[in-house]
Amino acid sequence: MAQSLKIPHNPKLEDFDKAIQQLLETPHSRAVIIFASEEDIRGVLNATKRANQVGHFLWIGSDSWGSKGNPILQLEDVAVGAVTIMPKRSSIEGFDEYFTGLTLENNRRNVWFAEFWEENFDCRLLSASKREDTSRKCTGKERIGADSKYEQEGKVQFVIDAVYAMAHALHNMHRDLCPDHPGVCPHMDTAEGKILLKYIRNTSFNGSAGTSVVFNKNGDAPGRYDLYQFQMTNSSTPEYKIVGQWVENLQLRLEELQWPDGEQEVPISVCSLPCKTGERKKRVKGMPCCWHCELCDGYQHQYDETSCRLCAYNMRPNPNRTACQPIPIVKLEWHSPWAIIPVFLAMLGIIATIFVMATFVRYNDTPIVRASGRELSYVLLTGIFLCYIITFLMIAKPDVAVCAFRRIFLGLGMCISYAALLTKTNRIYRIFEQGKQTVTAPRFISPTSQIAITSSLICVQLLGVLVWFAVDPPNTIIDYDEQKTINPKLARGVLKCDITDLQIICSLGYSILLMVTCTIYAIKTRDVPEDFNEAKPIGFTMYTTCIVWLAFIPIFFGTAQSAEKLYIQTTTLTISMNLSASVALGMLYMPKVYIIIFHPEMNVQKRKRSFKAVVTAATMSSRLSQKPNERPNGEAKTELCENPAADPMSQATKKTYVSYNNLRI
């Protein structure tokens, strides 16, 4: 029962209106079982009409309603569809003859018979009568059934059976307590009512209607009822129609039932509608059969009808939330837009690097290639090539081998590139710094020394990678947090290498340190005349590279919480490495390749100079570039002849302005 309401004694209109409003609080509970007097039934129906709820409620009336017309008089539209019950009754033969033969003379023992007589014939017997609504006097000659309507009362058989039940109980009690004793014996005279009740409940006999009379353990007789429904007829006049019966079980003719508003199916009346799939029942306090339906939201699934449970870490609810299913696994695909751009740039870079390397190998003994420092150039080109190769490793499907190669090559390409550039800029810086003090050549400026220095710098990176392998062997993981969105339908597990953001930065950290140091040396050698070395191209390369990596760091860490973290960070990292490699390749090698291929006349041997001559020329060039007041020993501007033709030394100095890179020291 959704609700159980009581009609107070002497109810007012407000009481009925309040009861209807309370019933409407559970709008899906349409069936109302009503146990009430005829007047209270009318009060409830009137309140329903005032609330404009005609047709909403489906009434089920007790036998106090039955098939009576008085409870629904002028309220037929509200009562249409009401199902009522009445005990099965049979007309008792001989009772009609007996009752219609009763008169005031032969029925004086019934003290209420005179009142019945006045009511039945609408007259007054004596001046002391309480009837005031009529002045017609009773003659006493009226006859029941002739001068008034008569219909045998339906409960006659039950009154007769009740009297016989008492009689049979007393008879059986007398037989047990007073055997062979006429009348009431002392044992029976002092017997309590409970003893008589026991005999009544054990009574069994055929009743006045021919049906057996027995009582169950609760003292109730078997229920035998006729079921009525108040229906509209073809004449549009509602009337009661028998639609079934109850005799030990329900026998209902559903096809004969009619419902308000022309409903064809049996109306549903429940406190709460069944919850949809994936919803749990939340019970309403004080209403055991009522509940609210709550969706199992987020990553919960419906465990049973009253509870939801969270799916496992790697699971999500299925579409109808009745169970859990694995979260799909994704990785960066080759056809993804996030991968296409880096791969395209890497392929262009690889082709360009191979072309430059092939050109240098082909023209290995030409002056420009030799002056570029062939050994370091090939090392630098190898590093640039590896910077492009890492793009394919970052996009490839993660497995143990791929993760191992990622760790090795992630920082190795940059480390090789910037180790070679750092060695070259450091060499230039030491040559010209020492040239200001002495004409003696600095130590470790030979090609072999340069390769040794570069290799030692690279070994630091490799040593760090080996330690990383030992402490934390490479492995793959499935990260369910990265793309675990609020909507579980969009949740994805990301297949990735077991490398954290911090480990990536640490792997690149040494290369970035080399890059910053190289940039510092490039700044220090910026004033060296460009005819002597590659300082300025290297400087421009490092400035541009620093800008690229300064942009990379905030983008990389700023997207750490993004659902697209895998794609954004991988794309950013690979594009940054491609750009840094492309900058070095373009600024340091493309001009030389251009001269080698398109201007071979410029790729000729210059006459060799001693280191002393070169340093002297560089020192004099440095002095020429100084302001007069900055020259040592107060030298005047005319220290060098302003007229080149007048001073042989000036001519000699200018002749030494050959590119330092074109000299084999």
XYZ file of C-alpha atoms in Angstrom:
665
model
C 0.000 0.000 0.000
C 1.391 3.355 -0.990
C -0.723 5.176 1.582
C -3.194 4.337 4.318
C -5.554 7.175 5.202
C -8.339 7.397 7.774
C -11.590 9.289 7.420
C -12.312 11.028 10.754
C -15.643 10.864 12.568
C -18.032 13.572 11.442
C -15.748 14.566 8.563
C -15.874 17.978 6.911
C -15.412 18.832 3.255
C -11.840 19.896 4.005
C -11.088 16.437 5.365
C -12.125 14.779 2.116
C -10.250 17.376 0.020
C -7.117 16.810 2.102
C -7.423 13.049 1.646
C -7.617 13.432 -2.149
C -4.571 15.729 -2.193
C -2.642 13.191 -0.164
C -3.590 10.447 -2.597
C -2.338 12.601 -5.461
C 1.111 12.743 -3.857
C 1.663 9.277 -5.293
C 0.292 9.936 -8.799
C 1.000 6.424 -10.105
C -1.122 4.892 -7.335
C -4.492 5.120 -9.031
C -6.337 2.219 -7.411
C -8.044 3.224 -4.180
C -9.486 0.485 -1.963
C -12.183 2.125 0.137
C -13.774 0.763 3.297
C -16.301 3.391 4.313
C -19.963 4.099 4.912
C -22.199 5.222 2.103
C -21.985 8.864 3.167
C -18.206 8.771 3.397
C -18.028 7.166 -0.034
C -20.059 10.063 -1.415
C -17.751 12.513 0.356
C -14.661 11.003 -1.247
C -16.251 10.965 -4.708
C -17.375 14.599 -4.357
C -13.876 15.655 -3.300
C -12.471 13.894 -6.374
C -14.824 15.858 -8.585
C -13.890 19.145 -6.908
C -10.206 18.341 -7.499
C -10.950 17.792 -11.204
C -9.597 14.251 -11.032
C -12.543 12.458 -12.631
C -11.202 9.291 -14.265
C -7.878 9.364 -12.438
C -8.717 7.079 -9.556
C -9.783 3.459 -9.946
C -12.123 2.625 -7.088
C -12.308 -0.746 -5.400
C -15.265 -0.764 -3.012
C -15.998 -3.110 -0.130
C -19.388 -4.739 0.448
C -20.592 -1.513 2.089
C -20.587 -0.121 -1.447
C -21.574 -3.311 -3.243
C -24.119 -2.676 -5.974
C -25.932 0.137 -4.181
C -27.035 3.213 -6.013
C -27.145 5.611 -3.082
C -23.340 6.066 -2.632
C -22.940 7.178 -6.255
C -26.165 9.066 -6.813
C -25.427 12.016 -9.158
C -21.752 11.035 -9.026
C -21.938 8.364 -11.696
C -19.200 9.952 -13.868
C -16.744 9.757 -10.972
C -17.648 6.159 -10.129
C -17.460 4.769 -13.673
C -15.045 1.827 -13.695
C -15.361 1.178 -9.958
C -14.992 -2.484 -8.997
C -17.048 -3.513 -5.966
C -17.765 -6.718 -4.130
C -20.787 -8.247 -2.510
C -21.083 -11.516 -0.655
C -22.703 -14.172 -2.765
C -26.328 -14.406 -1.723
C -29.203 -16.640 -2.533
C -32.893 -16.031 -2.170
C -34.237 -18.177 0.703
C -37.398 -19.980 -0.239
C -40.318 -19.327 2.144
C -38.787 -16.164 3.573
C -40.675 -13.898 1.194
C -43.986 -15.542 2.132
C -43.118 -15.215 5.820
C -41.957 -11.612 5.644
C -44.783 -10.309 3.459
C -47.237 -11.928 5.916
C -45.956 -9.855 8.851
C -48.382 -7.254 10.238
C -48.548 -4.996 13.241
C -50.741 -7.545 14.945
C -48.662 -10.719 14.429
C -45.200 -9.222 14.997
C -45.427 -7.357 18.268
C -42.284 -8.949 19.707
C -40.028 -6.858 17.396
C -39.683 -3.449 19.031
C -38.362 -1.878 15.800
C -41.131 -3.251 13.571
C -43.406 -0.224 14.077
C -40.551 2.101 12.963
C -39.954 -0.097 9.922
C -43.695 0.023 9.149
C -43.729 3.825 9.123
C -40.580 4.001 6.972
C -41.768 1.370 4.523
C -45.262 2.858 3.990
C -44.345 6.508 4.555
C -46.980 7.104 7.220
C -47.410 7.814 10.942
C -48.809 5.294 13.396
C -49.297 7.384 16.520
C -49.142 10.997 17.495
C -45.981 10.160 19.443
C -44.227 9.090 16.259
C -40.933 10.768 15.568
C -41.700 11.150 11.881
C -42.378 14.740 10.997
C -41.935 14.617 7.246
C -45.387 13.194 6.577
C -48.918 13.728 7.932
C -50.470 10.577 6.467
C -51.623 8.146 9.121
C -51.059 4.435 8.909
C -54.221 2.338 8.769
C -52.601 -0.928 9.772
C -54.178 -2.565 6.761
C -51.092 -1.957 4.545
C -49.333 -5.056 3.288
C -45.613 -5.515 2.617
C -44.922 -6.042 -1.080
C -48.422 -4.924 -2.100
C -48.444 -1.348 -0.859
C -44.640 -0.879 -1.058
C -41.630 -2.165 -2.965
C -40.135 -5.307 -1.581
C -36.902 -7.179 -2.284
C -35.501 -9.875 -0.091
C -32.545 -8.538 1.918
C -29.334 -10.101 0.669
C -28.044 -10.907 4.125
C -31.012 -13.076 5.126
C -29.158 -16.317 4.458
C -26.228 -15.132 6.630
C -28.516 -14.290 9.536
C -30.129 -17.718 9.289
C -26.722 -19.437 9.018
C -25.408 -17.451 11.997
C -28.346 -18.594 14.142
C -27.837 -22.192 13.023
C -24.073 -21.951 13.745
C -24.838 -20.868 17.305
C -27.424 -23.651 17.618
C -25.048 -26.342 16.363
C -22.308 -25.058 18.680
C -24.626 -25.155 21.734
C -25.846 -28.619 20.732
C -22.297 -29.979 20.456
C -21.298 -28.253 23.674
C -24.281 -29.757 25.510
C -23.481 -33.206 24.149
C -19.892 -33.000 25.430
C -20.465 -31.281 28.782
C -23.914 -32.600 29.732
C -24.270 -36.099 28.346
C -27.557 -37.782 29.271
C -28.664 -34.628 31.074
C -31.683 -32.669 29.855
C -31.265 -28.884 29.722
C -28.250 -26.905 30.896
C -26.090 -28.782 33.363
C -23.818 -27.101 35.917
C -20.693 -27.664 33.734
C -22.299 -25.899 30.836
C -23.751 -23.152 33.012
C -20.315 -22.097 34.239
C -18.538 -22.453 30.881
C -16.751 -19.330 29.604
C -17.348 -17.686 26.270
C -14.001 -18.951 24.943
C -15.261 -22.493 25.219
C -18.386 -21.629 23.222
C -16.212 -19.839 20.613
C -14.170 -22.999 20.241
C -17.346 -24.987 19.473
C -18.552 -22.347 17.015
C -15.274 -22.478 15.078
C -15.501 -26.265 14.915
C -19.063 -26.170 13.583
C -19.723 -27.578 10.132
C -23.117 -27.953 8.459
C -25.051 -27.196 5.260
C -26.374 -23.659 5.254
C -29.756 -22.302 4.237
C -28.580 -21.703 0.656
C -27.286 -25.253 0.323
C -23.642 -24.278 0.767
C -21.441 -25.615 3.553
C -20.773 -23.443 6.570
C -17.291 -23.841 8.076
C -14.807 -21.563 9.809
C -11.036 -21.325 9.326
C -8.428 -20.988 12.068
C -9.091 -17.255 12.220
C -12.805 -17.762 12.693
C -13.718 -16.551 9.219
C -16.172 -18.284 6.946
C -15.087 -19.052 3.377
C -15.316 -15.980 1.196
C -17.892 -16.163 -1.546
C -18.302 -12.914 -3.409
C -19.730 -11.552 -6.593
C -17.583 -8.917 -8.315
C -19.321 -5.939 -9.888
C -18.135 -3.112 -12.054
C -19.986 0.141 -12.537
C -20.063 0.501 -16.319
C -21.538 2.661 -19.027
C -24.155 0.733 -21.009
C -25.349 1.100 -24.569
C -28.074 3.417 -23.336
C -25.381 5.644 -21.781
C -26.866 4.935 -18.372
C -24.255 3.478 -16.025
C -25.160 0.380 -14.103
C -23.532 -2.411 -12.123
C -22.506 -5.487 -14.043
C -21.246 -8.782 -12.641
C -17.741 -9.359 -14.028
C -16.541 -12.239 -11.868
C -16.665 -14.009 -8.556
C -14.524 -15.262 -5.718
C -15.120 -18.791 -4.547
C -11.868 -20.035 -3.018
C -10.075 -18.317 -5.918
C -10.537 -15.363 -8.235
C -12.544 -15.800 -11.410
C -12.523 -12.545 -13.343
C -13.692 -11.963 -16.898
C -11.174 -9.360 -18.004
C -12.704 -8.981 -21.437
C -15.892 -7.615 -19.845
C -14.133 -4.908 -17.850
C -14.349 -1.281 -18.929
C -12.013 1.494 -17.823
C -12.268 5.277 -17.646
C -11.364 7.354 -20.698
C -11.750 4.325 -22.959
C -8.525 2.647 -21.834
C -8.207 -0.767 -23.447
C -5.541 -2.313 -21.222
C -5.875 -2.879 -17.522
C -4.632 0.374 -15.954
C -1.403 0.216 -14.002
C -1.578 1.290 -10.396
C 1.645 1.193 -8.444
C 3.217 3.483 -5.935
C 6.310 3.746 -8.138
C 6.849 2.698 -11.714
C 9.458 -0.008 -12.316
C 12.924 1.485 -12.632
C 14.559 1.465 -16.021
C 17.556 -0.673 -16.741
C 20.584 0.820 -15.053
C 18.551 2.521 -12.315
C 18.317 1.525 -8.671
C 15.375 1.781 -6.295
C 15.710 4.270 -3.471
C 13.057 3.435 -0.914
C 10.764 6.151 0.413
C 10.759 6.306 4.182
C 7.431 5.211 5.638
C 6.202 3.813 2.323
C 7.575 0.281 1.934
C 6.304 -0.214 -1.606
C 7.364 3.219 -2.878
C 10.724 4.218 -4.250
C 12.515 6.779 -6.362
C 14.550 5.650 -9.338
C 18.160 6.816 -9.343
C 20.444 6.318 -12.314
C 23.705 4.528 -11.608
C 25.848 7.394 -12.819
C 29.521 7.763 -13.577
C 31.382 4.464 -13.618
C 28.724 2.621 -11.585
C 26.616 -0.275 -12.789
C 23.389 -1.726 -11.417
C 24.394 -4.445 -8.954
C 20.823 -5.307 -7.931
C 17.493 -3.501 -7.878
C 18.424 -1.404 -4.849
C 22.149 -0.719 -5.240
C 24.825 0.431 -7.671
C 28.467 -0.566 -7.558
C 31.597 1.009 -9.011
C 33.225 -0.812 -11.885
C 36.810 -1.985 -11.575
C 39.626 0.420 -12.397
C 40.013 -0.878 -15.943
C 36.292 -1.291 -16.582
C 33.321 0.901 -17.433
C 29.548 0.236 -17.382
C 27.986 -1.193 -20.513
C 25.394 0.934 -22.377
C 22.450 -0.248 -20.236
C 24.561 -0.209 -17.037
C 23.735 -3.785 -16.087
C 27.353 -4.922 -15.985
C 30.893 -3.714 -16.564
C 32.948 -4.059 -19.710
C 36.641 -3.408 -20.430
C 37.647 0.145 -21.300
C 38.915 0.292 -24.931
C 42.673 0.623 -25.325
C 44.018 3.311 -27.671
C 47.421 4.522 -28.826
C 48.683 7.164 -31.181
C 47.865 5.885 -34.665
C 49.906 6.606 -37.766
C 46.878 7.983 -39.601
C 46.014 10.380 -36.766
C 46.360 14.116 -37.562
C 48.534 14.334 -34.452
C 51.006 11.948 -36.104
C 50.819 12.963 -39.750
C 52.459 16.387 -39.296
C 55.472 15.201 -37.228
C 56.006 12.218 -39.531
C 55.891 14.467 -42.594
C 58.424 16.860 -41.083
C 60.638 13.968 -39.989
C 60.600 12.416 -43.463
C 61.553 15.710 -45.057
C 64.322 16.142 -42.479
C 65.652 12.603 -43.020
C 65.738 13.120 -46.790
C 67.502 16.464 -46.358
C 69.995 14.989 -43.856
C 70.810 12.049 -46.111
C 71.237 14.466 -49.028
C 73.628 16.662 -47.043
C 75.545 13.661 -45.764
C 75.785 12.190 -49.257
C 76.992 15.536 -50.616
C 79.661 15.771 -47.949
C 80.806 12.197 -48.619
C 80.867 12.852 -52.351
C 82.900 16.070 -51.941
C 84.763 14.884 -48.871
C 88.156 16.248 -49.959
C 86.983 19.637 -51.169
C 88.104 22.725 -49.209
C 84.663 23.608 -47.819
C 84.061 20.107 -46.449
C 87.553 19.895 -44.981
C 87.297 23.409 -43.532
C 83.972 22.481 -41.876
C 85.704 19.919 -39.727
C 84.698 16.719 -41.434
C 84.773 14.567 -38.347
C 82.521 16.819 -36.230
C 80.275 17.484 -39.204
C 79.530 13.801 -39.619
C 78.923 13.474 -35.890
C 76.566 16.452 -35.964
C 74.728 15.093 -38.997
C 74.325 11.747 -37.182
C 72.755 13.542 -34.213
C 70.422 15.473 -36.510
C 69.441 12.222 -38.221
C 68.623 10.606 -34.853
C 66.495 13.635 -33.883
C 64.326 12.892 -36.896
C 64.275 9.128 -36.268
C 62.872 9.541 -32.724
C 59.577 10.728 -34.282
C 58.882 7.229 -35.590
C 59.774 5.615 -32.272
C 57.428 7.976 -30.384
C 54.503 7.100 -32.666
C 55.183 3.360 -33.011
C 53.020 0.929 -31.010
C 54.576 0.640 -27.551
C 56.235 -2.636 -26.587
C 59.321 -3.467 -24.550
C 61.702 -3.031 -27.514
C 60.149 0.244 -28.642
C 60.184 1.588 -25.075
C 63.855 0.648 -24.738
C 64.758 2.429 -27.994
C 62.746 5.473 -26.901
C 64.828 5.747 -23.748
C 68.067 5.428 -25.709
C 67.326 7.738 -28.612
C 65.033 10.272 -26.901
C 67.957 12.369 -25.677
C 70.779 10.795 -27.676
C 70.140 12.629 -30.937
C 70.070 16.018 -29.260
C 73.030 15.075 -27.071
C 75.163 14.150 -30.122
C 74.138 17.327 -31.959
C 74.784 19.769 -29.156
C 77.912 17.945 -27.953
C 79.399 18.440 -31.425
C 78.294 22.091 -31.579
C 79.552 22.741 -28.054
C 82.915 21.252 -28.902
C 83.150 23.381 -32.042
C 82.158 26.666 -30.340
C 84.433 25.939 -27.399
C 87.319 25.341 -29.810
C 86.700 28.656 -31.561
C 86.419 30.481 -28.267
C 89.665 29.020 -26.911
C 91.594 29.741 -30.114
C 90.697 33.410 -30.255
C 90.844 33.980 -26.521
C 94.317 32.507 -26.324
C 95.289 34.406 -29.479
C 94.824 37.630 -27.566
C 97.488 36.522 -25.092
C 99.947 34.454 -27.112
C 100.560 32.978 -30.517
C 100.854 29.483 -29.051
C 98.049 27.150 -30.186
C 95.621 25.948 -27.497
C 95.593 22.319 -26.509
C 93.045 19.774 -27.815
C 92.056 21.525 -31.044
C 92.992 18.709 -33.386
C 90.213 16.657 -35.048
C 91.072 13.638 -32.920
C 90.826 15.688 -29.747
C 87.521 17.151 -30.861
C 86.086 13.680 -31.499
C 87.337 12.535 -28.083
C 85.741 15.502 -26.308
C 82.464 14.997 -28.153
C 82.460 11.284 -27.392
C 83.032 11.891 -23.696
C 80.094 14.277 -23.584
C 77.912 11.713 -25.364
C 79.007 8.956 -22.972
C 77.532 10.899 -20.059
C 74.099 10.659 -21.727
C 74.551 6.939 -22.438
C 75.696 6.292 -18.872
C 72.545 7.974 -17.554
C 70.420 5.805 -19.824
C 72.169 2.645 -18.599
C 71.510 3.631 -14.980
C 67.887 4.252 -15.918
C 67.676 0.763 -17.452
C 69.119 -0.789 -14.304
C 66.881 1.071 -11.864
C 63.662 0.868 -13.885
C 63.608 -1.654 -16.775
C 61.517 -0.562 -19.755
C 57.945 -1.748 -19.828
C 54.531 -0.844 -21.228
C 51.539 0.250 -19.179
C 47.910 1.060 -19.815
C 47.071 4.441 -18.335
C 43.368 4.633 -17.511
C 43.593 8.014 -15.775
C 44.753 10.029 -18.769
C 41.486 9.724 -20.700
C 39.084 8.703 -17.924
C 36.460 11.303 -18.765
C 33.308 12.140 -16.810
C 31.313 10.376 -19.494
C 32.347 6.697 -19.325
C 31.392 6.217 -22.974
C 34.385 8.367 -23.912
C 36.794 6.681 -21.500
C 39.878 5.135 -23.023
C 42.920 3.347 -21.691
C 46.128 4.673 -23.211
C 48.796 2.143 -24.144
C 52.114 3.842 -23.466
C 55.646 3.267 -22.316
C 56.327 3.391 -18.618
C 57.969 6.807 -18.879
C 56.722 9.732 -16.813
C 56.794 13.380 -17.838
C 59.563 14.019 -15.329
C 61.652 11.177 -16.750
C 61.256 12.616 -20.249
C 62.469 16.018 -19.073
C 65.359 14.407 -17.174
C 66.324 12.448 -20.292
C 66.340 15.698 -22.289
C 67.803 17.712 -19.423
C 71.423 16.872 -20.186
C 70.926 17.752 -23.858
C 69.283 21.025 -22.855
C 72.257 21.737 -20.583
C 74.611 21.184 -23.533
C 72.384 23.428 -25.658
C 72.438 26.240 -23.100
C 76.232 25.959 -22.673
C 76.687 25.995 -26.434
C 74.500 29.083 -26.629
C 76.673 30.820 -24.041
C 79.805 30.089 -26.078
C 78.027 31.273 -29.215
C 77.307 34.563 -27.484
C 80.937 34.880 -26.361
C 82.253 34.334 -29.900
C 79.730 36.613 -31.567
C 82.340 39.388 -32.128
C 84.817 37.126 -33.865
C 84.935 38.154 -37.557
C 82.725 35.880 -39.541
C 85.409 35.466 -42.178
C 87.336 33.388 -39.677
C 84.755 30.906 -38.395
C 81.129 29.644 -38.127
C 80.403 31.476 -34.887
C 77.528 33.567 -36.168
C 75.636 30.712 -37.917
C 76.080 28.617 -34.810
C 74.865 31.537 -32.706
C 71.732 31.979 -34.815
C 71.152 28.234 -34.645
C 71.346 28.178 -30.864
C 69.177 31.278 -30.380
C 66.448 29.776 -32.546
C 66.747 26.387 -30.834
C 66.411 27.968 -27.400
C 63.219 29.723 -28.507
C 61.824 26.417 -29.782
C 62.488 24.611 -26.487
C 61.302 27.518 -24.375
C 57.973 27.191 -26.187
C 58.001 23.404 -25.779
C 58.264 23.284 -21.974
C 55.058 25.243 -21.082
C 53.084 23.419 -23.765
C 54.339 20.029 -22.556
C 53.545 20.611 -18.881
C 50.487 22.809 -19.497
C 48.675 19.913 -21.177
C 49.478 17.374 -18.437
C 45.842 17.357 -17.283
C 44.313 17.389 -20.751
C 42.312 14.433 -22.050
C 44.421 14.718 -25.226
C 47.664 14.625 -23.242
C 49.143 11.678 -25.158
C 48.610 13.304 -28.544
C 49.539 16.875 -27.635
C 52.702 16.008 -25.717
C 53.944 13.489 -28.281
C 53.283 15.881 -31.159
C 54.865 18.807 -29.327
C 57.962 16.805 -28.419
C 58.516 15.381 -31.890
C 57.875 18.698 -33.665
C 60.272 20.491 -31.280
C 62.987 17.943 -32.013
C 62.296 18.151 -35.748
C 62.463 21.943 -35.672
C 65.690 22.049 -33.646
C 67.284 19.542 -36.025
C 65.997 21.447 -39.052
C 67.370 24.740 -37.739
C 70.839 23.231 -37.286
C 70.695 21.530 -40.662
C 69.462 24.594 -42.473
C 71.758 27.219 -40.970
C 74.979 25.206 -40.752
C 74.912 22.970 -43.802
C 72.544 24.223 -46.457
C 74.744 27.279 -47.361
C 77.752 24.975 -47.794
C 75.791 22.476 -49.871
C 74.565 25.364 -51.986
C 78.142 26.515 -52.685
C 79.333 22.948 -53.333
C 76.596 22.257 -55.886
C 75.793 25.616 -57.469
C 79.053 27.577 -57.030
C 81.932 25.122 -57.270
C 84.227 27.987 -58.310
C 84.144 29.198 -54.703
C 85.096 25.767 -53.389
C 88.834 26.210 -54.035
C 91.938 25.808 -51.923
C 93.176 28.945 -50.136
C 96.870 29.269 -49.472
C 97.719 27.849 -46.111
C 98.651 30.104 -43.247
C 100.377 29.312 -40.044
C 98.471 29.461 -36.802
C 100.604 32.473 -35.866
C 99.520 34.343 -38.961
C 95.888 33.547 -38.378
C 95.960 34.632 -34.733
C 97.832 37.804 -35.650
C 95.228 38.622 -38.255
C 92.419 37.906 -35.839
C 94.014 40.085 -33.165
C 94.505 42.964 -35.559
C 90.966 42.570 -36.818
C 89.756 42.748 -33.238
C 91.714 45.920 -32.679
C 90.365 47.462 -35.858
C 86.870 46.873 -34.624
C 87.583 48.668 -31.320
C 86.864 52.326 -30.731
C 89.844 54.665 -30.518
C 89.511 55.274 -26.831
C 89.372 51.496 -26.202
C 92.623 50.659 -27.997
C 95.513 49.589 -25.796
C 98.347 51.993 -25.022
C 96.348 54.891 -26.380
C 96.856 53.880 -29.987
C 95.411 56.346 -32.457
C 93.233 55.510 -35.357
C 96.172 56.089 -37.600
C 98.023 53.188 -35.978
C 97.128 51.296 -39.106
C 97.487 53.238 -42.295
C 94.207 54.564 -43.444
C 95.429 54.355 -46.967
C 95.860 50.686 -47.767
C 98.255 51.400 -50.601
C 100.590 53.417 -48.369
C 101.193 50.713 -45.786
C 102.408 47.274 -46.755
C 101.469 45.914 -43.339
C 97.864 46.889 -43.948
C 97.866 45.026 -47.212
C 99.428 42.018 -45.553
C 96.849 42.086 -42.788
C 93.980 42.184 -45.223
C 95.454 39.314 -47.107
C 95.282 37.276 -43.919
C 91.498 37.811 -43.703
C 90.915 34.398 -45.074
C 88.366 32.157 -43.496
C 89.697 30.319 -40.510
C 87.638 27.377 -41.535
C 89.576 27.156 -44.766
C 92.849 26.526 -42.911
C 94.105 23.097 -41.839
C 95.727 23.639 -38.438
